[in-house]
Tab-separated table of C-alpha atoms in Angstrom:
chain	number	residue	atom	x	y	z
Y	1	UNK	CA	-8.075	154.933	57.991
Y	2	UNK	CA	-10.024	156.321	60.921
Y	3	UNK	CA	-8.108	157.931	63.759
Y	4	UNK	CA	-7.480	155.646	66.712
Y	5	UNK	CA	-8.006	158.539	69.110
Y	6	UNK	CA	-11.684	158.712	68.155
Y	7	UNK	CA	-12.333	154.966	68.498
Y	8	UNK	CA	-14.816	153.795	71.123
Y	9	UNK	CA	-14.864	150.422	72.801
Y	10	UNK	CA	-18.130	149.121	74.240
Y	11	UNK	CA	-18.485	146.269	76.706
Y	12	UNK	CA	-22.120	145.151	77.101
Y	13	UNK	CA	-23.798	146.483	80.207
Y	14	UNK	CA	-24.970	142.964	81.036
Y	15	UNK	CA	-21.418	141.572	81.202
Y	16	UNK	CA	-21.082	138.880	83.883
Y	17	UNK	CA	-18.235	137.990	86.215
Y	18	UNK	CA	-16.358	134.759	85.569
Y	19	UNK	CA	-18.171	133.027	88.434
Y	20	UNK	CA	-21.577	133.794	86.913
Y	21	UNK	CA	-22.522	136.358	89.528
Y	22	UNK	CA	-25.158	139.006	88.923
Y	23	UNK	CA	-24.314	142.294	87.245
Y	24	UNK	CA	-23.037	145.109	89.418
Y	25	UNK	CA	-24.156	147.807	86.985
Y	26	UNK	CA	-22.737	150.000	84.272
Y	27	UNK	CA	-19.693	152.252	84.098
Y	28	UNK	CA	-18.371	155.018	81.907
Y	29	UNK	CA	-14.636	154.728	81.267
Y	30	UNK	CA	-13.001	157.943	80.077
Y	31	UNK	CA	-9.348	157.485	79.185
Y	32	UNK	CA	-7.382	159.402	76.575
Y	33	UNK	CA	-5.457	156.247	75.621
Y	34	UNK	CA	-7.255	153.359	73.869
Y	35	UNK	CA	-5.198	150.596	75.460
Y	36	UNK	CA	-5.638	151.937	78.986
Y	37	UNK	CA	-9.380	152.314	78.471
Y	38	UNK	CA	-9.606	148.751	77.204
Y	39	UNK	CA	-7.682	147.432	80.216
Y	40	UNK	CA	-9.996	149.269	82.621
Y	41	UNK	CA	-13.136	148.029	80.864
Y	42	UNK	CA	-11.898	144.419	81.019
Y	43	UNK	CA	-11.075	144.809	84.720
Y	44	UNK	CA	-14.619	146.023	85.344
Y	45	UNK	CA	-16.168	143.302	83.132
Y	46	UNK	CA	-14.416	140.656	85.230
Y	47	UNK	CA	-16.368	142.014	88.199
Y	48	UNK	CA	-19.705	142.073	86.373
Y	49	UNK	CA	-19.590	145.768	85.481
Y	50	UNK	CA	-20.379	146.740	81.907
Y	51	UNK	CA	-18.612	149.721	80.352
Y	52	UNK	CA	-18.959	152.415	77.756
Y	53	UNK	CA	-15.448	153.603	76.861
Y	54	UNK	CA	-14.675	157.027	75.382
Y	55	UNK	CA	-11.391	158.790	74.713
Y	56	UNK	CA	-12.256	162.449	74.095
Y	57	UNK	CA	-13.227	164.856	76.909
Y	58	UNK	CA	-16.148	166.379	74.999
Y	59	UNK	CA	-17.595	162.911	74.362
Y	60	UNK	CA	-17.173	161.980	78.025
Y	61	UNK	CA	-19.106	165.113	79.007
Y	62	UNK	CA	-21.847	164.245	76.518
Y	63	UNK	CA	-22.162	160.710	77.892
Y	64	UNK	CA	-22.237	161.866	81.507
Y	65	UNK	CA	-24.992	164.362	80.738
Y	66	UNK	CA	-26.994	161.992	78.574
Y	67	UNK	CA	-26.661	158.643	80.329
Y	68	UNK	CA	-27.096	156.979	83.692
Y	69	UNK	CA	-24.109	155.177	85.150
Y	70	UNK	CA	-23.307	153.455	88.415
Y	71	UNK	CA	-19.579	154.176	88.126
Y	72	UNK	CA	-17.553	156.919	86.428
Y	73	UNK	CA	-13.846	156.176	85.844
Y	74	UNK	CA	-12.002	159.340	84.765
Y	75	UNK	CA	-8.552	159.839	83.282
Y	76	UNK	CA	-7.239	162.948	85.061
Y	77	UNK	CA	-3.565	162.424	84.311
Y	78	UNK	CA	-3.490	165.649	82.271
Y	79	UNK	CA	-4.365	168.587	84.558
Y	80	UNK	CA	-5.894	170.809	81.872
Y	81	UNK	CA	-9.176	172.680	81.668
Y	82	UNK	CA	-11.055	170.118	79.564
Y	83	UNK	CA	-10.169	167.207	81.826
Y	84	UNK	CA	-11.307	169.192	84.844
Y	85	UNK	CA	-14.503	170.068	83.022
Y	86	UNK	CA	-15.146	166.325	82.704
Y	87	UNK	CA	-14.634	165.992	86.462
Y	88	UNK	CA	-16.838	168.990	87.240
Y	89	UNK	CA	-19.608	167.576	85.047
Y	90	UNK	CA	-19.260	164.187	86.728
Y	91	UNK	CA	-19.652	165.681	90.204
Y	92	UNK	CA	-22.626	167.810	89.130
Y	93	UNK	CA	-24.461	165.019	87.277
Y	94	UNK	CA	-23.273	161.879	89.067
Y	95	UNK	CA	-26.772	161.106	90.417
Y	96	UNK	CA	-25.415	158.679	93.002
Y	97	UNK	CA	-22.689	157.200	90.796
Y	98	UNK	CA	-19.302	156.395	92.309
Y	99	UNK	CA	-16.342	158.297	90.853
Y	100	UNK	CA	-12.839	156.848	90.440
Y	101	UNK	CA	-9.891	158.681	88.888
Y	102	UNK	CA	-6.574	157.781	87.303
Y	103	UNK	CA	-3.799	160.228	88.235
Y	104	UNK	CA	-0.189	160.776	87.257
Y	105	UNK	CA	2.598	160.635	89.854
Y	106	UNK	CA	3.624	164.220	89.037
Y	107	UNK	CA	0.244	165.945	89.391
Y	108	UNK	CA	-1.759	163.475	91.475
Y	109	UNK	CA	-1.622	165.327	94.793
Y	110	UNK	CA	-2.472	168.642	93.140
Y	111	UNK	CA	-5.464	167.093	91.370
Y	112	UNK	CA	-6.721	165.586	94.618
Y	113	UNK	CA	-6.448	168.954	96.337
Y	114	UNK	CA	-8.388	170.722	93.602
Y	115	UNK	CA	-11.176	168.141	93.616
Y	116	UNK	CA	-11.819	168.655	97.329
Y	117	UNK	CA	-11.582	164.907	97.978
Y	118	UNK	CA	-14.935	164.237	96.316
Y	119	UNK	CA	-13.537	161.116	94.645
Y	120	UNK	CA	-14.511	157.660	95.848
Y	121	UNK	CA	-11.088	156.367	94.911
Y	122	UNK	CA	-7.909	157.394	93.086
Y	123	UNK	CA	-5.191	155.361	91.378
Y	124	UNK	CA	-1.712	156.574	90.461
Y	125	UNK	CA	0.278	155.142	87.544
Y	126	UNK	CA	1.233	152.381	87.171
Y	127	UNK	CA	-2.290	151.090	87.861
Y	128	UNK	CA	-2.891	147.447	88.756
Y	129	UNK	CA	-5.932	146.210	86.796
Y	130	UNK	CA	-6.941	143.635	89.416
Y	131	UNK	CA	-6.809	146.239	92.170
Y	132	UNK	CA	-8.858	148.618	90.034
Y	133	UNK	CA	-11.512	145.952	89.441
Y	134	UNK	CA	-11.598	144.998	93.114
Y	135	UNK	CA	-12.094	148.633	94.162
Y	136	UNK	CA	-14.963	149.041	91.713
Y	137	UNK	CA	-16.550	145.806	92.943
Y	138	UNK	CA	-16.302	146.989	96.545
Y	139	UNK	CA	-18.142	150.197	95.638
Y	140	UNK	CA	-20.969	148.493	93.723
Y	141	UNK	CA	-23.056	145.755	95.359
Y	142	UNK	CA	-24.172	142.722	93.404
Y	143	UNK	CA	-27.658	142.651	91.832
Y	144	UNK	CA	-27.432	146.391	91.249
Y	145	UNK	CA	-30.039	147.324	88.696
Y	146	UNK	CA	-28.601	148.110	85.284
Y	147	UNK	CA	-30.101	151.378	83.963
Y	148	UNK	CA	-32.633	150.990	81.192
Y	149	UNK	CA	-31.286	152.045	77.802
Y	150	UNK	CA	-32.552	155.436	76.649
Y	151	UNK	CA	-33.836	156.236	80.116
Y	152	UNK	CA	-35.069	159.813	80.274
Y	153	UNK	CA	-32.523	162.177	81.752
Y	154	UNK	CA	-33.447	165.438	83.408
Y	155	UNK	CA	-32.453	168.470	81.317
Y	156	UNK	CA	-29.536	170.584	82.568
Y	157	UNK	CA	-30.485	172.996	85.318
Y	158	UNK	CA	-30.436	176.617	84.193
Y	159	UNK	CA	-27.067	178.106	85.002
Y	160	UNK	CA	-25.439	174.706	85.552
Y	161	UNK	CA	-22.791	175.237	82.867
Y	162	UNK	CA	-21.803	178.626	84.295
Y	163	UNK	CA	-21.633	177.107	87.773
Y	164	UNK	CA	-19.275	174.396	86.478
Y	165	UNK	CA	-17.022	177.046	84.972
Y	166	UNK	CA	-16.921	179.203	88.092
Y	167	UNK	CA	-16.466	176.200	90.388
Y	168	UNK	CA	-13.459	175.073	88.349
Y	169	UNK	CA	-11.928	178.554	88.239
Y	170	UNK	CA	-12.469	178.950	91.981
Y	171	UNK	CA	-9.876	176.231	92.691
Y	172	UNK	CA	-6.961	178.654	92.375
Y	173	UNK	CA	-8.758	181.849	93.360
Y	174	UNK	CA	-7.720	181.881	97.000
Y	175	UNK	CA	-4.019	181.584	96.140
Y	176	UNK	CA	-4.205	184.376	93.564
Y	177	UNK	CA	-6.187	186.706	95.834
Y	178	UNK	CA	-3.844	186.075	98.730
Y	179	UNK	CA	-0.813	186.881	96.577
Y	180	UNK	CA	-2.218	190.014	94.912
Y	181	UNK	CA	-4.427	191.269	97.770
Y	182	UNK	CA	-5.685	194.841	97.402
Y	183	UNK	CA	-4.043	195.144	93.978
Y	184	UNK	CA	-7.099	193.291	92.644
Y	185	UNK	CA	-9.572	195.920	93.860
Y	186	UNK	CA	-10.539	198.685	91.438
Y	187	UNK	CA	-12.932	201.599	91.391
Y	188	UNK	CA	-16.488	200.867	90.299
Y	189	UNK	CA	-17.555	201.426	86.706
Y	190	UNK	CA	-19.909	204.397	86.130
Y	191	UNK	CA	-23.406	203.192	85.254
Y	192	UNK	CA	-23.496	205.214	82.029
Y	193	UNK	CA	-20.241	203.621	80.837
Y	194	UNK	CA	-21.434	200.150	81.848
Y	195	UNK	CA	-24.631	200.593	79.837
Y	196	UNK	CA	-22.698	201.746	76.757
Y	197	UNK	CA	-20.217	198.884	77.035
Y	198	UNK	CA	-23.009	196.318	77.469
Y	199	UNK	CA	-24.811	197.509	74.356
Y	200	UNK	CA	-21.596	197.495	72.341
Y	201	UNK	CA	-20.722	193.969	73.514
Y	202	UNK	CA	-24.203	192.710	72.632
Y	203	UNK	CA	-23.985	194.149	69.114
Y	204	UNK	CA	-20.539	192.596	68.639
Y	205	UNK	CA	-21.863	189.236	69.842
Y	206	UNK	CA	-24.719	189.283	67.321
Y	207	UNK	CA	-22.379	190.223	64.474
Y	208	UNK	CA	-20.023	187.426	65.448
Y	209	UNK	CA	-22.821	184.839	65.527
Y	210	UNK	CA	-24.100	185.951	62.136
Y	211	UNK	CA	-20.584	185.757	60.704
Y	212	UNK	CA	-20.043	182.275	62.128
Y	213	UNK	CA	-23.337	181.073	60.645
Y	214	UNK	CA	-22.660	182.593	57.232
Y	215	UNK	CA	-19.010	181.594	56.908
Y	216	UNK	CA	-18.823	178.530	59.121
Y	217	UNK	CA	-16.273	180.020	61.468
Y	218	UNK	CA	-16.498	178.010	64.654
Y	219	UNK	CA	-15.612	178.696	68.254
Y	220	UNK	CA	-11.818	179.035	68.635
Y	221	UNK	CA	-11.928	177.981	72.265
Y	222	UNK	CA	-12.059	174.396	73.426
Y	223	UNK	CA	-15.547	174.605	74.888
Y	224	UNK	CA	-18.742	176.600	75.009
Y	225	UNK	CA	-18.696	180.374	75.543
Y	226	UNK	CA	-21.481	181.624	77.782
Y	227	UNK	CA	-22.697	185.235	77.521
Y	228	UNK	CA	-22.412	187.076	80.836
Y	229	UNK	CA	-22.572	190.701	81.895
Y	230	UNK	CA	-20.402	191.237	84.964
Y	231	UNK	CA	-17.873	193.906	85.921
Y	232	UNK	CA	-14.446	192.598	86.953
Y	233	UNK	CA	-11.351	194.253	88.352
Y	234	UNK	CA	-8.286	193.819	86.152
Y	235	UNK	CA	-4.637	194.496	86.885
Y	236	UNK	CA	-1.686	194.154	84.527
Y	237	UNK	CA	1.000	191.682	85.597
Y	238	UNK	CA	4.725	191.620	85.005
Y	239	UNK	CA	6.278	188.372	83.684
Y	240	UNK	CA	7.077	187.384	87.273
Y	241	UNK	CA	3.406	187.742	88.257
Y	242	UNK	CA	3.771	190.974	90.199
Y	243	UNK	CA	1.110	193.679	89.609
Y	244	UNK	CA	2.022	196.537	87.308
Y	245	UNK	CA	-0.039	199.665	87.894
Y	246	UNK	CA	-3.449	200.174	89.525
Y	247	UNK	CA	-6.451	197.930	88.947
Y	248	UNK	CA	-9.181	199.086	86.566
Y	249	UNK	CA	-12.739	197.881	85.858
Y	250	UNK	CA	-13.572	195.862	82.741
Y	251	UNK	CA	-16.787	194.261	81.501
Y	252	UNK	CA	-16.764	190.478	81.047
Y	253	UNK	CA	-18.925	189.812	77.998
Y	254	UNK	CA	-18.583	186.041	77.774
Y	255	UNK	CA	-16.949	183.292	79.763
Y	256	UNK	CA	-15.761	179.744	79.147
Y	257	UNK	CA	-13.671	177.213	81.017
Y	258	UNK	CA	-10.566	178.400	79.205
Y	259	UNK	CA	-10.990	182.126	78.603
Y	260	UNK	CA	-13.148	185.222	78.378
Y	261	UNK	CA	-13.959	188.251	76.257
Y	262	UNK	CA	-13.535	191.570	78.015
Y	263	UNK	CA	-14.635	195.055	77.000
Y	264	UNK	CA	-12.694	198.176	77.950
Y	265	UNK	CA	-12.242	201.797	76.974
Y	266	UNK	CA	-8.610	201.435	75.938
Y	267	UNK	CA	-6.394	198.983	74.117
Y	268	UNK	CA	-4.417	196.350	76.007
Y	269	UNK	CA	-1.426	194.742	74.287
Y	270	UNK	CA	-0.038	191.240	74.616
Y	271	UNK	CA	0.314	191.260	78.374
Y	272	UNK	CA	-0.760	189.230	81.352
Y	273	UNK	CA	-3.808	190.173	83.389
Y	274	UNK	CA	-5.286	189.132	86.710
Y	275	UNK	CA	-9.085	189.347	86.898
Y	276	UNK	CA	-11.431	189.296	89.878
Y	277	UNK	CA	-15.230	189.329	89.926
Y	278	UNK	CA	-18.051	188.421	92.274
Y	279	UNK	CA	-19.302	184.940	91.410
Y	280	UNK	CA	-22.584	184.785	89.530
Y	281	UNK	CA	-23.434	181.288	90.798
Y	282	UNK	CA	-21.590	180.695	94.095
Y	283	UNK	CA	-22.890	182.686	97.083
Y	284	UNK	CA	-20.402	185.030	98.790
Y	285	UNK	CA	-17.537	183.944	96.518
Y	286	UNK	CA	-15.087	185.937	94.440
Y	287	UNK	CA	-13.391	184.423	91.395
Y	288	UNK	CA	-9.792	185.391	90.616
Y	289	UNK	CA	-7.838	184.137	87.608
Y	290	UNK	CA	-4.597	184.937	85.865
Y	291	UNK	CA	-4.775	185.262	82.096
Y	292	UNK	CA	-2.861	186.165	78.969
Y	293	UNK	CA	-4.134	188.695	76.432
Y	294	UNK	CA	-4.525	186.863	73.127
Y	295	UNK	CA	-6.004	189.647	70.999
Y	296	UNK	CA	-7.384	193.160	71.234
Y	297	UNK	CA	-9.648	194.711	68.587
Y	298	UNK	CA	-12.061	197.593	68.273
Y	299	UNK	CA	-15.813	197.177	68.720
Y	300	UNK	CA	-17.358	200.540	67.983
Y	301	UNK	CA	-15.633	203.118	70.139
Y	302	UNK	CA	-14.462	200.520	72.661
Y	303	UNK	CA	-12.053	197.578	72.662
Y	304	UNK	CA	-12.720	193.865	72.981
Y	305	UNK	CA	-9.932	191.893	74.653
Y	306	UNK	CA	-9.755	188.120	74.312
Y	307	UNK	CA	-7.914	186.421	77.179
Y	308	UNK	CA	-6.876	182.844	77.839
Y	309	UNK	CA	-6.882	181.669	81.448
Y	310	UNK	CA	-3.712	180.386	83.039
Y	311	UNK	CA	-5.189	177.375	84.830
Y	312	UNK	CA	-1.988	175.999	86.321
Y	313	UNK	CA	0.461	178.856	86.553
Y	314	UNK	CA	2.391	177.766	83.502
Y	315	UNK	CA	0.632	179.208	80.463
Y	316	UNK	CA	-2.821	179.810	79.074
Y	317	UNK	CA	-5.320	177.076	78.244
Y	318	UNK	CA	-7.351	178.692	75.513
Y	319	UNK	CA	-8.797	181.947	74.283
């Protein structure tokens, strides 16, 4: 039997309202629960809005990037990195689409704060289906043109994925930098050491890719790792979040929504780290994250440290 969590429900894009009115367009419904997604799609269909319904974050991201929708309805009840990546992708590729979100009573206000009020509407559980449909209808005028199937979509802009990652991580940066202050500032890394570290990281990356291709070992993180080459300040943290010792420079070799690979001259055990680096995609911005060391292994004469980001102050999200 196929897993229910991977099932998709499709309501034709030309669905009509009960009164025979013209179509209002097409929506993407992303909800981790099948029943809730079905309820939302029926509420939209009653207003003349067709729906594609998906239940996995990675599939929602794929649909947003590859399709054209008039409305994006996002399940953001779980404040984790993958759900926020769906939201970040929606805001970057919305192309005029309206964005609605379903929130939980516990985390709703925090989610709204992190999304900078870019939503066109938010609903907190329990959600009234009629109210949801009415809100969608108010956002989309009648006789809205339904996108042509297989319409060409512009390719992703270079650096877009990295910008999504940094934009998401930036949400908590101000709080972390305010709390740790000057403890996050380290000496610069000597150019000769930086060059040696960069070469070592690049060789390790190639060996890893070859090994994955030969033995089918996939990415252990939840989403794509992007190669970068940026120096960050790192400071060890005590369990209570207080800094432990002076900050030191590390090289960030790759970055994802949920973690990073660092390179350093010495081993770092299973401890917590705060990292800070100048954003590669956001002008005049500094990114600060708290993380947990997941592994530390030798690469040549240096060490590679895999860290998982603590997105919400209560544990890491990946590695």
